[in-house]
């Protein structure tokens, strides 16, 4: 499922659950309506991470399965699940191919949120086709906008990150390269019928701590890549951002 290996998000789970922005309510409402979720359906979250999005559907599905390759992510997901006292979510460490050999379950909805680009997309869609009910589907959720111009603070933050992490974007034990073929083209050539839905924009307010925490939650921003330079990196990020806005809110 994941062509970059199992250590892609090693050390990121604690930051992932605390600092990754929440998906907007408009997304949850849209998927509930689109797939007529009423508490009777089964949902699969592929590449679920620490499960913040997974758990948003716990009131609307009979059973939910979250699959991820990274054990640390699932340990954190279970901790959050216990805190919320949700009992209809099952976590599975591994890939979709392995999961399919152990079950013949069908799912009304499969969600893949900001994780599709890590996968062998053609293979995953082929594997999912047999798992999805006749009136179900796969929701691939992303807001990747390669042509969107960054704000001033984002631009300067990226310069600091590049200085300390290098120009190449590391991913686990290798280097990341964004797929040259778009998700839309991959989907259009699959067995699924492609539908594209643009939801209303939403705003996120960032503090410097949240900016740093979100950075550490990414595959390329792991603290382990900084070695002994974590404090120096953080100091430069803070100085750079406070020079733009002394309130530290963006």
mmCIF file of C-alpha atoms in Angstrom:
data_model
loop_
_atom_site.group_PDB
_atom_site.id
_atom_site.type_symbol
_atom_site.label_atom_id
_atom_site.label_comp_id
_atom_site.label_asym_id
_atom_site.label_seq_id
_atom_site.Cartn_x
_atom_site.Cartn_y
_atom_site.Cartn_z
ATOM 1 C CA UNK A 1 0.000 0.000 0.000
ATOM 2 C CA UNK A 2 2.714 2.473 1.014
ATOM 3 C CA UNK A 3 5.703 2.590 -1.314
ATOM 4 C CA UNK A 4 7.837 4.614 1.146
ATOM 5 C CA UNK A 5 8.128 2.042 3.932
ATOM 6 C CA UNK A 6 6.912 1.694 7.501
ATOM 7 C CA UNK A 7 9.024 4.446 9.090
ATOM 8 C CA UNK A 8 7.467 7.260 7.094
ATOM 9 C CA UNK A 9 5.928 8.928 10.165
ATOM 10 C CA UNK A 10 8.218 7.514 12.836
ATOM 11 C CA UNK A 11 8.141 9.807 15.882
ATOM 12 C CA UNK A 12 5.305 11.964 14.519
ATOM 13 C CA UNK A 13 2.250 10.511 16.288
ATOM 14 C CA UNK A 14 2.250 12.773 19.372
ATOM 15 C CA UNK A 15 2.455 15.861 17.153
ATOM 16 C CA UNK A 16 -0.002 14.476 14.626
ATOM 17 C CA UNK A 17 -2.814 14.037 17.123
ATOM 18 C CA UNK A 18 -2.261 17.388 18.834
ATOM 19 C CA UNK A 19 -1.361 19.781 16.027
ATOM 20 C CA UNK A 20 -2.829 18.545 12.745
ATOM 21 C CA UNK A 21 -5.768 20.809 11.818
ATOM 22 C CA UNK A 22 -9.194 19.251 12.216
ATOM 23 C CA UNK A 23 -11.213 18.591 9.082
ATOM 24 C CA UNK A 24 -14.156 21.018 8.816
ATOM 25 C CA UNK A 25 -17.722 20.045 9.769
ATOM 26 C CA UNK A 26 -18.786 20.727 6.171
ATOM 27 C CA UNK A 27 -16.786 17.666 5.086
ATOM 28 C CA UNK A 28 -18.408 15.396 7.672
ATOM 29 C CA UNK A 29 -21.907 16.643 6.791
ATOM 30 C CA UNK A 30 -21.255 16.184 3.079
ATOM 31 C CA UNK A 31 -20.110 12.565 3.457
ATOM 32 C CA UNK A 32 -22.975 11.700 5.809
ATOM 33 C CA UNK A 33 -25.472 13.008 3.242
ATOM 34 C CA UNK A 34 -23.684 11.606 0.198
ATOM 35 C CA UNK A 35 -23.490 8.067 1.559
ATOM 36 C CA UNK A 36 -26.714 8.165 3.628
ATOM 37 C CA UNK A 37 -24.929 7.267 6.854
ATOM 38 C CA UNK A 38 -27.465 6.487 9.575
ATOM 39 C CA UNK A 39 -25.662 4.237 12.057
ATOM 40 C CA UNK A 40 -26.052 1.003 10.068
ATOM 41 C CA UNK A 41 -23.083 1.266 7.697
ATOM 42 C CA UNK A 42 -19.477 0.088 7.804
ATOM 43 C CA UNK A 43 -16.636 2.529 7.143
ATOM 44 C CA UNK A 44 -12.967 1.961 6.359
ATOM 45 C CA UNK A 45 -10.349 4.672 6.926
ATOM 46 C CA UNK A 46 -7.264 3.777 4.894
ATOM 47 C CA UNK A 47 -4.100 5.491 6.132
ATOM 48 C CA UNK A 48 -5.990 6.598 9.239
ATOM 49 C CA UNK A 49 -3.040 8.032 11.182
ATOM 50 C CA UNK A 50 -4.061 8.822 14.749
ATOM 51 C CA UNK A 51 -7.739 8.611 13.857
ATOM 52 C CA UNK A 52 -9.066 12.136 14.397
ATOM 53 C CA UNK A 53 -11.132 11.954 11.213
ATOM 54 C CA UNK A 54 -12.023 8.293 11.769
ATOM 55 C CA UNK A 55 -13.646 9.057 15.105
ATOM 56 C CA UNK A 56 -15.804 11.833 13.667
ATOM 57 C CA UNK A 57 -17.943 9.099 12.069
ATOM 58 C CA UNK A 58 -18.407 6.945 15.174
ATOM 59 C CA UNK A 59 -21.996 8.140 15.686
ATOM 60 C CA UNK A 60 -22.879 7.522 12.054
ATOM 61 C CA UNK A 61 -21.561 4.003 11.410
ATOM 62 C CA UNK A 62 -22.130 0.604 12.956
ATOM 63 C CA UNK A 63 -18.523 -0.456 12.549
ATOM 64 C CA UNK A 64 -15.357 1.433 11.574
ATOM 65 C CA UNK A 65 -11.963 0.004 10.666
ATOM 66 C CA UNK A 66 -8.830 2.170 10.631
ATOM 67 C CA UNK A 67 -5.790 0.828 8.777
ATOM 68 C CA UNK A 68 -2.277 2.230 9.034
ATOM 69 C CA UNK A 69 1.267 0.928 8.646
ATOM 70 C CA UNK A 70 2.723 2.973 11.511
ATOM 71 C CA UNK A 71 2.287 1.326 14.919
ATOM 72 C CA UNK A 72 2.941 4.587 16.801
ATOM 73 C CA UNK A 73 -0.011 6.181 15.016
ATOM 74 C CA UNK A 74 -2.351 3.368 16.012
ATOM 75 C CA UNK A 75 -1.173 3.381 19.643
ATOM 76 C CA UNK A 76 -2.090 7.075 19.776
ATOM 77 C CA UNK A 77 -5.393 6.387 17.997
ATOM 78 C CA UNK A 78 -6.307 3.800 20.631
ATOM 79 C CA UNK A 79 -5.423 6.248 23.406
ATOM 80 C CA UNK A 80 -7.706 8.902 21.903
ATOM 81 C CA UNK A 81 -10.447 6.335 21.369
ATOM 82 C CA UNK A 82 -10.308 5.297 25.026
ATOM 83 C CA UNK A 83 -10.492 8.945 26.090
ATOM 84 C CA UNK A 84 -13.611 9.434 23.968
ATOM 85 C CA UNK A 85 -15.109 6.083 25.092
ATOM 86 C CA UNK A 86 -15.863 5.050 21.529
ATOM 87 C CA UNK A 87 -16.225 1.287 21.105
ATOM 88 C CA UNK A 88 -17.117 0.690 17.451
ATOM 89 C CA UNK A 89 -13.685 1.386 15.913
ATOM 90 C CA UNK A 90 -11.150 -1.353 15.207
ATOM 91 C CA UNK A 91 -7.530 -0.518 14.373
ATOM 92 C CA UNK A 92 -5.438 -2.653 12.040
ATOM 93 C CA UNK A 93 -1.667 -2.423 11.604
ATOM 94 C CA UNK A 94 -0.696 -3.326 8.067
ATOM 95 C CA UNK A 95 -1.767 -2.695 4.494
ATOM 96 C CA UNK A 96 -4.980 -3.204 2.578
ATOM 97 C CA UNK A 97 -3.720 -6.276 0.731
ATOM 98 C CA UNK A 98 -2.955 -8.028 4.013
ATOM 99 C CA UNK A 99 -6.277 -6.965 5.559
ATOM 100 C CA UNK A 100 -8.215 -8.401 2.608
ATOM 101 C CA UNK A 101 -6.706 -11.852 3.193
ATOM 102 C CA UNK A 102 -8.159 -11.883 6.707
ATOM 103 C CA UNK A 103 -11.720 -10.723 6.062
ATOM 104 C CA UNK A 104 -14.479 -10.695 3.452
ATOM 105 C CA UNK A 105 -16.148 -7.576 4.848
ATOM 106 C CA UNK A 106 -17.807 -4.981 2.641
ATOM 107 C CA UNK A 107 -17.746 -1.254 3.343
ATOM 108 C CA UNK A 108 -20.290 1.411 2.447
ATOM 109 C CA UNK A 109 -17.660 4.124 2.572
ATOM 110 C CA UNK A 110 -13.870 4.178 2.384
ATOM 111 C CA UNK A 111 -12.077 7.401 3.268
ATOM 112 C CA UNK A 112 -8.490 8.225 2.325
ATOM 113 C CA UNK A 113 -7.573 11.610 3.788
ATOM 114 C CA UNK A 114 -4.309 13.228 2.663
ATOM 115 C CA UNK A 115 -2.753 9.790 2.276
ATOM 116 C CA UNK A 116 -3.527 8.727 -1.297
ATOM 117 C CA UNK A 117 -0.264 10.193 -2.634
ATOM 118 C CA UNK A 118 1.722 7.773 -0.434
ATOM 119 C CA UNK A 119 0.059 4.734 -1.993
ATOM 120 C CA UNK A 120 0.289 2.671 -5.139
ATOM 121 C CA UNK A 121 -2.902 4.367 -6.237
ATOM 122 C CA UNK A 122 -3.870 2.076 -9.120
ATOM 123 C CA UNK A 123 -3.394 -1.063 -7.033
ATOM 124 C CA UNK A 124 -5.255 0.365 -4.035
ATOM 125 C CA UNK A 125 -8.280 1.334 -6.131
ATOM 126 C CA UNK A 126 -8.369 -2.147 -7.684
ATOM 127 C CA UNK A 127 -8.231 -3.719 -4.228
ATOM 128 C CA UNK A 128 -10.924 -1.413 -2.884
ATOM 129 C CA UNK A 129 -13.362 -2.023 -5.706
ATOM 130 C CA UNK A 130 -14.203 -5.484 -4.406
ATOM 131 C CA UNK A 131 -14.586 -4.192 -0.832
ATOM 132 C CA UNK A 132 -17.094 -1.420 -1.523
ATOM 133 C CA UNK A 133 -20.831 -2.089 -1.549
ATOM 134 C CA UNK A 134 -22.825 -1.446 -4.735
ATOM 135 C CA UNK A 135 -24.183 1.860 -3.464
ATOM 136 C CA UNK A 136 -20.985 2.832 -1.650
ATOM 137 C CA UNK A 137 -17.822 4.630 -2.652
ATOM 138 C CA UNK A 138 -14.370 5.929 -1.847
ATOM 139 C CA UNK A 139 -13.815 9.494 -0.663
ATOM 140 C CA UNK A 140 -10.304 10.750 -1.392
ATOM 141 C CA UNK A 141 -9.871 13.910 0.657
ATOM 142 C CA UNK A 142 -7.110 16.408 -0.061
ATOM 143 C CA UNK A 143 -6.413 20.106 -0.443
ATOM 144 C CA UNK A 144 -3.156 19.921 -2.385
ATOM 145 C CA UNK A 145 -2.847 23.134 -4.396
ATOM 146 C CA UNK A 146 0.558 23.236 -6.107
ATOM 147 C CA UNK A 147 -0.142 26.559 -7.817
ATOM 148 C CA UNK A 148 -1.396 28.410 -4.763
ATOM 149 C CA UNK A 149 0.932 31.246 -3.763
ATOM 150 C CA UNK A 150 2.086 30.960 -0.130
ATOM 151 C CA UNK A 151 1.542 33.851 2.256
ATOM 152 C CA UNK A 152 4.526 35.877 3.435
ATOM 153 C CA UNK A 153 4.861 33.948 6.688
ATOM 154 C CA UNK A 154 4.586 30.598 4.910
ATOM 155 C CA UNK A 155 7.203 31.635 2.374
ATOM 156 C CA UNK A 156 9.716 32.679 5.021
ATOM 157 C CA UNK A 157 8.968 29.605 7.149
ATOM 158 C CA UNK A 158 9.678 27.406 4.130
ATOM 159 C CA UNK A 159 13.043 29.131 3.680
ATOM 160 C CA UNK A 160 13.997 28.358 7.288
ATOM 161 C CA UNK A 161 12.857 24.738 6.897
ATOM 162 C CA UNK A 162 14.893 24.350 3.710
ATOM 163 C CA UNK A 163 17.963 25.774 5.457
ATOM 164 C CA UNK A 164 17.815 23.191 8.258
ATOM 165 C CA UNK A 165 16.328 20.186 6.426
ATOM 166 C CA UNK A 166 17.769 20.606 2.944
ATOM 167 C CA UNK A 167 16.071 21.081 -0.407
ATOM 168 C CA UNK A 168 15.077 17.463 -0.863
ATOM 169 C CA UNK A 169 11.940 16.373 0.966
ATOM 170 C CA UNK A 170 12.778 13.259 2.929
ATOM 171 C CA UNK A 171 10.188 10.537 3.404
ATOM 172 C CA UNK A 172 11.101 7.752 5.795
ATOM 173 C CA UNK A 173 14.385 6.344 4.520
ATOM 174 C CA UNK A 174 14.054 7.771 1.029
ATOM 175 C CA UNK A 175 13.179 11.002 -0.843
ATOM 176 C CA UNK A 176 9.619 12.054 -1.634
ATOM 177 C CA UNK A 177 8.501 12.995 -5.112
ATOM 178 C CA UNK A 178 4.926 14.088 -5.731
ATOM 179 C CA UNK A 179 3.052 11.902 -8.243
ATOM 180 C CA UNK A 180 3.300 13.227 -11.795
ATOM 181 C CA UNK A 181 -0.155 11.853 -12.644
ATOM 182 C CA UNK A 182 -3.000 13.573 -10.807
ATOM 183 C CA UNK A 183 -5.419 11.799 -8.481
ATOM 184 C CA UNK A 184 -8.220 12.783 -10.863
ATOM 185 C CA UNK A 185 -6.578 11.033 -13.820
ATOM 186 C CA UNK A 186 -5.873 7.899 -11.785
ATOM 187 C CA UNK A 187 -9.502 7.805 -10.628
ATOM 188 C CA UNK A 188 -10.914 8.489 -14.085
ATOM 189 C CA UNK A 189 -9.074 5.411 -15.362
ATOM 190 C CA UNK A 190 -10.229 3.189 -12.478
ATOM 191 C CA UNK A 191 -13.388 1.092 -12.137
ATOM 192 C CA UNK A 192 -14.922 3.821 -9.995
ATOM 193 C CA UNK A 193 -16.985 6.698 -11.326
ATOM 194 C CA UNK A 194 -15.170 9.968 -10.656
ATOM 195 C CA UNK A 195 -17.034 12.785 -8.930
ATOM 196 C CA UNK A 196 -15.328 15.955 -7.686
ATOM 197 C CA UNK A 197 -16.798 18.072 -4.894
ATOM 198 C CA UNK A 198 -15.292 21.389 -3.820
ATOM 199 C CA UNK A 199 -16.285 22.269 -0.259
ATOM 200 C CA UNK A 200 -16.368 25.820 1.131
ATOM 201 C CA UNK A 201 -12.966 27.215 2.190
ATOM 202 C CA UNK A 202 -12.217 27.378 5.891
ATOM 203 C CA UNK A 203 -9.702 29.315 7.916
ATOM 204 C CA UNK A 204 -7.148 27.961 10.364
ATOM 205 C CA UNK A 205 -5.572 30.136 13.057
ATOM 206 C CA UNK A 206 -1.964 29.216 13.764
ATOM 207 C CA UNK A 207 0.220 29.957 16.778
ATOM 208 C CA UNK A 208 3.972 29.449 16.542
ATOM 209 C CA UNK A 209 3.748 26.345 18.745
ATOM 210 C CA UNK A 210 1.061 24.935 16.455
ATOM 211 C CA UNK A 211 3.142 25.722 13.363
ATOM 212 C CA UNK A 212 6.116 23.875 14.832
ATOM 213 C CA UNK A 213 3.975 20.986 16.072
ATOM 214 C CA UNK A 214 2.296 20.596 12.692
ATOM 215 C CA UNK A 215 5.700 20.630 11.011
ATOM 216 C CA UNK A 216 6.951 17.860 13.305
ATOM 217 C CA UNK A 217 3.833 15.835 12.436
ATOM 218 C CA UNK A 218 4.849 15.585 8.789
ATOM 219 C CA UNK A 219 6.935 12.880 7.159
ATOM 220 C CA UNK A 220 9.621 15.371 6.084
ATOM 221 C CA UNK A 221 9.655 17.453 9.271
ATOM 222 C CA UNK A 222 10.582 14.784 11.798
ATOM 223 C CA UNK A 223 12.717 15.995 14.678
ATOM 224 C CA UNK A 224 15.096 13.107 14.079
ATOM 225 C CA UNK A 225 16.271 14.783 10.869
ATOM 226 C CA UNK A 226 17.507 17.755 12.925
ATOM 227 C CA UNK A 227 19.779 15.766 15.218
ATOM 228 C CA UNK A 228 21.181 18.100 17.884
ATOM 229 C CA UNK A 229 19.850 21.239 16.176
ATOM 230 C CA UNK A 230 16.212 21.179 17.326
ATOM 231 C CA UNK A 231 16.567 24.186 19.645
ATOM 232 C CA UNK A 232 18.461 26.254 17.067
ATOM 233 C CA UNK A 233 15.853 25.460 14.412
ATOM 234 C CA UNK A 234 12.962 26.372 16.699
ATOM 235 C CA UNK A 235 14.631 29.633 17.739
ATOM 236 C CA UNK A 236 15.082 30.677 14.117
ATOM 237 C CA UNK A 237 11.464 29.793 13.287
ATOM 238 C CA UNK A 238 10.228 31.888 16.229
ATOM 239 C CA UNK A 239 12.454 34.853 15.370
ATOM 240 C CA UNK A 240 11.410 34.744 11.720
ATOM 241 C CA UNK A 241 7.683 34.553 12.435
ATOM 242 C CA UNK A 242 7.685 37.156 15.221
ATOM 243 C CA UNK A 243 9.465 39.579 12.883
ATOM 244 C CA UNK A 244 6.455 39.273 10.569
ATOM 245 C CA UNK A 245 3.793 39.450 13.262
ATOM 246 C CA UNK A 246 4.801 40.157 16.852
ATOM 247 C CA UNK A 247 1.571 38.583 18.189
ATOM 248 C CA UNK A 248 2.727 35.209 16.873
ATOM 249 C CA UNK A 249 -0.730 34.459 15.463
ATOM 250 C CA UNK A 250 -1.245 33.771 11.777
#
